[in-house]
Amino acid sequence: MCFSAEMDLAAGLVVTGIGVDTLRQVRTRDQLALGLLPLVFGAHQLVETWVWWNLEGHVSTPAADLAAWTYVAIALVVVPALVPYAFLRLGTTNRPVLDRLFLASGLAAAGAGLFAIGFEPVGRHIDGHHIAYHPGVAWSGVVLAAYVLATCGPSLFARSPELRWFGIGNLLVVSLLAWLQQNAVISLWCVWAASTSVLINLALRSGRASVRRARAPRARQSAPPA
């Protein structure tokens, strides 16, 4: 959601550019999943451009059906699984049980999301300044809670202040959107997450994105002399 196809396209190009640069900051395999997030968010916005164009009468329905399905699949299936997995690889919480809880919540939300959208065209319409999507099965409060836990929880425990702000901002925004209008969460929250991709970029640039990397020097210092 960027209020129009033109703004979606512009935002998508900018965030995709940030995503490409973020991948260049990846130094270890553990950082790769986190480094992919801005690129996923950028592509997400670009895909929605096709949905806007269809609703405005500029693009054929079959192409828009695929774009809408892809957009919702990224939001409901890819994001809730990828975000906790990325933070699990980084070891941000120092609590393996908590890491696995976030990932389990994400996989549960992703499974529910895939079941909701199925493989049929996703209903959508322009609702004010955003696109409202209508998956085949309505989300329950439990699934939404699992989604929020998976996508916002891991970063709240991150060592990097940039990643903590990423989590705090996303938690506040998704909670507000869910309270205001649940069918707007898919479109509205994802553009916010895309705009905060710069925080992931800064975290990787600063070298504070990985707890495991930060512990290595202390481990070497505590080793007995040869």
Tab-separated table of C-alpha atoms in Angstrom:
chain	number	residue	atom	x	y	z
A	1	MET	CA	0.000	0.000	0.000
A	2	CYS	CA	1.464	3.297	-1.088
A	3	PHE	CA	-1.762	5.178	-1.850
A	4	SER	CA	-1.308	4.707	-5.610
A	5	ALA	CA	0.412	2.571	-8.214
A	6	GLU	CA	2.992	5.292	-8.814
A	7	MET	CA	3.950	5.537	-5.151
A	8	ASP	CA	4.027	1.747	-4.821
A	9	LEU	CA	6.365	1.587	-7.801
A	10	ALA	CA	8.619	4.341	-6.460
A	11	ALA	CA	8.746	2.837	-2.967
A	12	GLY	CA	9.381	-0.616	-4.386
A	13	LEU	CA	12.314	0.589	-6.460
A	14	VAL	CA	13.853	2.464	-3.533
A	15	VAL	CA	13.459	-0.414	-1.076
A	16	THR	CA	14.709	-2.922	-3.645
A	17	GLY	CA	17.795	-0.753	-4.058
A	18	ILE	CA	18.248	-0.791	-0.281
A	19	GLY	CA	17.789	-4.555	-0.409
A	20	VAL	CA	20.534	-5.004	-2.987
A	21	ASP	CA	22.889	-2.883	-0.886
A	22	THR	CA	21.883	-4.803	2.254
A	23	LEU	CA	22.889	-8.087	0.644
A	24	ARG	CA	26.292	-6.555	-0.011
A	25	GLN	CA	26.678	-6.045	3.755
A	26	VAL	CA	26.143	-9.740	4.528
A	27	ARG	CA	29.344	-11.264	5.879
A	28	THR	CA	28.238	-14.696	7.103
A	29	ARG	CA	25.672	-17.301	6.133
A	30	ASP	CA	23.856	-16.625	9.407
A	31	GLN	CA	23.151	-13.075	8.193
A	32	LEU	CA	21.829	-14.085	4.776
A	33	ALA	CA	18.164	-14.551	5.733
A	34	LEU	CA	18.122	-11.175	7.495
A	35	GLY	CA	19.857	-9.575	4.533
A	36	LEU	CA	17.154	-10.905	2.213
A	37	LEU	CA	14.306	-9.205	4.092
A	38	PRO	CA	14.643	-5.714	2.542
A	39	LEU	CA	14.797	-7.272	-0.920
A	40	VAL	CA	11.635	-9.270	-0.185
A	41	PHE	CA	9.879	-6.131	1.077
A	42	GLY	CA	10.936	-4.183	-2.004
A	43	ALA	CA	9.748	-6.876	-4.398
A	44	HIS	CA	6.533	-7.023	-2.404
A	45	GLN	CA	5.763	-3.395	-3.142
A	46	LEU	CA	6.620	-3.784	-6.825
A	47	VAL	CA	4.227	-6.723	-7.134
A	48	GLU	CA	1.379	-4.663	-5.710
A	49	THR	CA	1.880	-2.110	-8.476
A	50	TRP	CA	0.320	-4.625	-10.886
A	51	VAL	CA	-2.676	-5.015	-8.585
A	52	TRP	CA	-3.220	-1.250	-8.565
A	53	TRP	CA	-2.949	-1.099	-12.349
A	54	ASN	CA	-5.553	-3.842	-12.719
A	55	LEU	CA	-8.003	-2.164	-10.366
A	56	GLU	CA	-7.489	1.042	-12.327
A	57	GLY	CA	-8.211	-0.800	-15.582
A	58	HIS	CA	-4.700	-0.809	-17.066
A	59	VAL	CA	-3.631	-4.470	-16.648
A	60	SER	CA	-5.398	-7.704	-17.578
A	61	THR	CA	-7.099	-9.696	-14.849
A	62	PRO	CA	-5.037	-12.929	-15.212
A	63	ALA	CA	-1.782	-11.029	-14.649
A	64	ALA	CA	-3.294	-9.170	-11.707
A	65	ASP	CA	-4.656	-12.409	-10.222
A	66	LEU	CA	-1.120	-13.787	-10.143
A	67	ALA	CA	0.241	-10.528	-8.733
A	68	ALA	CA	-2.413	-10.374	-5.997
A	69	TRP	CA	-1.847	-14.013	-5.041
A	70	THR	CA	1.922	-13.473	-4.947
A	71	TYR	CA	1.533	-10.311	-2.891
A	72	VAL	CA	-0.679	-11.976	-0.292
A	73	ALA	CA	1.467	-15.132	-0.268
A	74	ILE	CA	4.558	-13.073	0.542
A	75	ALA	CA	2.688	-11.252	3.307
A	76	LEU	CA	0.964	-14.252	4.884
A	77	VAL	CA	3.362	-17.109	4.149
A	78	VAL	CA	6.886	-15.892	3.380
A	79	VAL	CA	7.238	-13.032	5.874
A	80	PRO	CA	6.020	-14.832	9.041
A	81	ALA	CA	8.327	-17.761	8.296
A	82	LEU	CA	11.375	-15.811	7.091
A	83	VAL	CA	11.533	-13.175	9.847
A	84	PRO	CA	11.831	-15.532	12.858
A	85	TYR	CA	14.114	-17.849	10.885
A	86	ALA	CA	16.424	-14.916	10.136
A	87	PHE	CA	16.679	-14.000	13.805
A	88	LEU	CA	17.046	-17.636	14.825
A	89	ARG	CA	20.106	-17.880	12.578
A	90	LEU	CA	21.537	-14.778	14.236
A	91	GLY	CA	20.909	-16.086	17.749
A	92	THR	CA	19.620	-12.709	18.912
A	93	THR	CA	17.738	-13.809	22.034
A	94	ASN	CA	20.364	-16.035	23.678
A	95	ARG	CA	17.388	-18.261	24.503
A	96	PRO	CA	17.056	-21.167	22.050
A	97	VAL	CA	13.611	-22.065	23.379
A	98	LEU	CA	12.366	-18.534	22.707
A	99	ASP	CA	13.905	-18.560	19.227
A	100	ARG	CA	12.091	-21.796	18.448
A	101	LEU	CA	8.837	-20.425	19.853
A	102	PHE	CA	8.998	-17.466	17.478
A	103	LEU	CA	9.778	-19.754	14.548
A	104	ALA	CA	6.976	-22.166	15.477
A	105	SER	CA	4.554	-19.238	15.662
A	106	GLY	CA	5.709	-18.065	12.254
A	107	LEU	CA	5.337	-21.487	10.667
A	108	ALA	CA	1.863	-21.846	12.178
A	109	ALA	CA	0.839	-18.428	10.850
A	110	ALA	CA	2.365	-19.242	7.456
A	111	GLY	CA	0.485	-22.541	7.296
A	112	ALA	CA	-2.767	-20.804	8.173
A	113	GLY	CA	-2.032	-18.134	5.585
A	114	LEU	CA	-1.411	-20.687	2.842
A	115	PHE	CA	-4.611	-22.489	3.784
A	116	ALA	CA	-6.493	-19.176	3.681
A	117	ILE	CA	-5.379	-18.117	0.227
A	118	GLY	CA	-5.217	-21.596	-1.333
A	119	PHE	CA	-4.444	-21.450	-5.026
A	120	GLU	CA	-7.464	-19.452	-6.111
A	121	PRO	CA	-7.515	-15.770	-7.156
A	122	VAL	CA	-7.466	-13.438	-4.171
A	123	GLY	CA	-10.309	-10.944	-3.867
A	124	ARG	CA	-9.234	-7.313	-3.683
A	125	HIS	CA	-10.602	-3.825	-4.056
A	126	ILE	CA	-9.463	-0.260	-3.526
A	127	ASP	CA	-10.604	0.906	-0.103
A	128	GLY	CA	-9.804	4.572	0.297
A	129	HIS	CA	-6.032	4.914	0.107
A	130	HIS	CA	-5.103	1.244	0.230
A	131	ILE	CA	-5.986	-2.071	-1.350
A	132	ALA	CA	-8.076	-4.393	0.805
A	133	TYR	CA	-7.370	-8.084	0.190
A	134	HIS	CA	-9.794	-10.894	0.928
A	135	PRO	CA	-8.185	-14.327	1.384
A	136	GLY	CA	-10.489	-17.304	1.081
A	137	VAL	CA	-10.689	-17.865	4.847
A	138	ALA	CA	-10.804	-15.061	7.386
A	139	TRP	CA	-7.940	-14.850	9.853
A	140	SER	CA	-8.750	-15.619	13.455
A	141	GLY	CA	-7.414	-13.598	16.348
A	142	VAL	CA	-5.153	-16.505	17.291
A	143	VAL	CA	-3.524	-16.579	13.850
A	144	LEU	CA	-3.045	-12.812	13.877
A	145	ALA	CA	-1.440	-13.063	17.327
A	146	ALA	CA	0.921	-15.777	16.055
A	147	TYR	CA	1.772	-13.577	13.068
A	148	VAL	CA	2.586	-10.588	15.270
A	149	LEU	CA	4.614	-12.745	17.663
A	150	ALA	CA	6.662	-14.196	14.806
A	151	THR	CA	7.279	-10.974	12.893
A	152	CYS	CA	7.772	-8.541	15.779
A	153	GLY	CA	8.925	-10.667	18.711
A	154	PRO	CA	12.430	-11.723	17.602
A	155	SER	CA	13.708	-8.225	16.870
A	156	LEU	CA	12.576	-6.952	20.282
A	157	PHE	CA	15.283	-9.163	21.823
A	158	ALA	CA	17.994	-8.264	19.319
A	159	ARG	CA	21.360	-6.979	20.491
A	160	SER	CA	21.431	-4.354	17.741
A	161	PRO	CA	19.536	-1.145	18.650
A	162	GLU	CA	18.562	-0.723	14.990
A	163	LEU	CA	16.875	-4.120	14.997
A	164	ARG	CA	15.154	-3.408	18.317
A	165	TRP	CA	13.687	-0.204	16.882
A	166	PHE	CA	12.609	-2.239	13.841
A	167	GLY	CA	10.694	-4.554	16.178
A	168	ILE	CA	9.203	-1.788	18.321
A	169	GLY	CA	8.018	0.187	15.312
A	170	ASN	CA	6.497	-2.826	13.611
A	171	LEU	CA	4.760	-3.959	16.795
A	172	LEU	CA	3.166	-0.559	17.376
A	173	VAL	CA	2.068	-0.147	13.769
A	174	VAL	CA	0.654	-3.635	13.249
A	175	SER	CA	-1.226	-3.420	16.561
A	176	LEU	CA	-2.718	-0.073	15.579
A	177	LEU	CA	-3.705	-1.309	12.128
A	178	ALA	CA	-5.255	-4.489	13.497
A	179	TRP	CA	-7.311	-2.368	15.885
A	180	LEU	CA	-8.378	0.093	13.186
A	181	GLN	CA	-9.118	-2.245	10.287
A	182	GLN	CA	-8.023	-5.871	10.056
A	183	ASN	CA	-8.354	-6.189	6.271
A	184	ALA	CA	-5.922	-3.292	5.905
A	185	VAL	CA	-3.150	-5.006	7.860
A	186	ILE	CA	-1.852	-6.971	4.868
A	187	SER	CA	-1.369	-3.889	2.731
A	188	LEU	CA	-0.628	-1.164	5.263
A	189	TRP	CA	1.795	-2.976	7.562
A	190	CYS	CA	3.971	-4.296	4.772
A	191	VAL	CA	4.742	-0.826	3.458
A	192	TRP	CA	5.769	0.191	6.982
A	193	ALA	CA	8.001	-2.863	7.230
A	194	ALA	CA	9.467	-1.964	3.860
A	195	SER	CA	10.208	1.578	5.004
A	196	THR	CA	12.058	0.250	8.050
A	197	SER	CA	14.296	-1.926	5.895
A	198	VAL	CA	16.920	0.769	6.208
A	199	LEU	CA	17.307	-0.259	9.877
A	200	ILE	CA	18.280	-3.774	8.804
A	201	ASN	CA	20.781	-2.266	6.402
A	202	LEU	CA	22.286	-0.139	9.187
A	203	ALA	CA	22.432	-3.100	11.570
A	204	LEU	CA	24.420	-5.165	9.086
A	205	ARG	CA	26.665	-2.218	8.269
A	206	SER	CA	27.411	-1.631	11.948
A	207	GLY	CA	28.319	-5.267	12.569
A	208	ARG	CA	25.882	-5.463	15.498
A	209	ALA	CA	23.350	-7.694	13.766
A	210	SER	CA	24.728	-10.973	15.077
A	211	VAL	CA	24.973	-11.968	18.710
A	212	ARG	CA	27.038	-14.997	17.777
A	213	ARG	CA	29.659	-12.850	16.096
A	214	ALA	CA	29.776	-10.529	19.096
A	215	ARG	CA	30.549	-13.391	21.450
A	216	ALA	CA	33.521	-14.724	19.511
A	217	PRO	CA	36.115	-12.247	20.858
A	218	ARG	CA	35.087	-12.922	24.469
A	219	ALA	CA	35.399	-16.654	23.876
A	220	ARG	CA	38.925	-16.213	22.553
A	221	GLN	CA	39.920	-13.974	25.451
A	222	SER	CA	38.760	-16.517	28.011
A	223	ALA	CA	40.738	-19.342	26.433
A	224	PRO	CA	43.809	-20.409	28.444
A	225	PRO	CA	47.178	-19.425	26.974
A	226	ALA	CA	48.982	-22.045	24.936
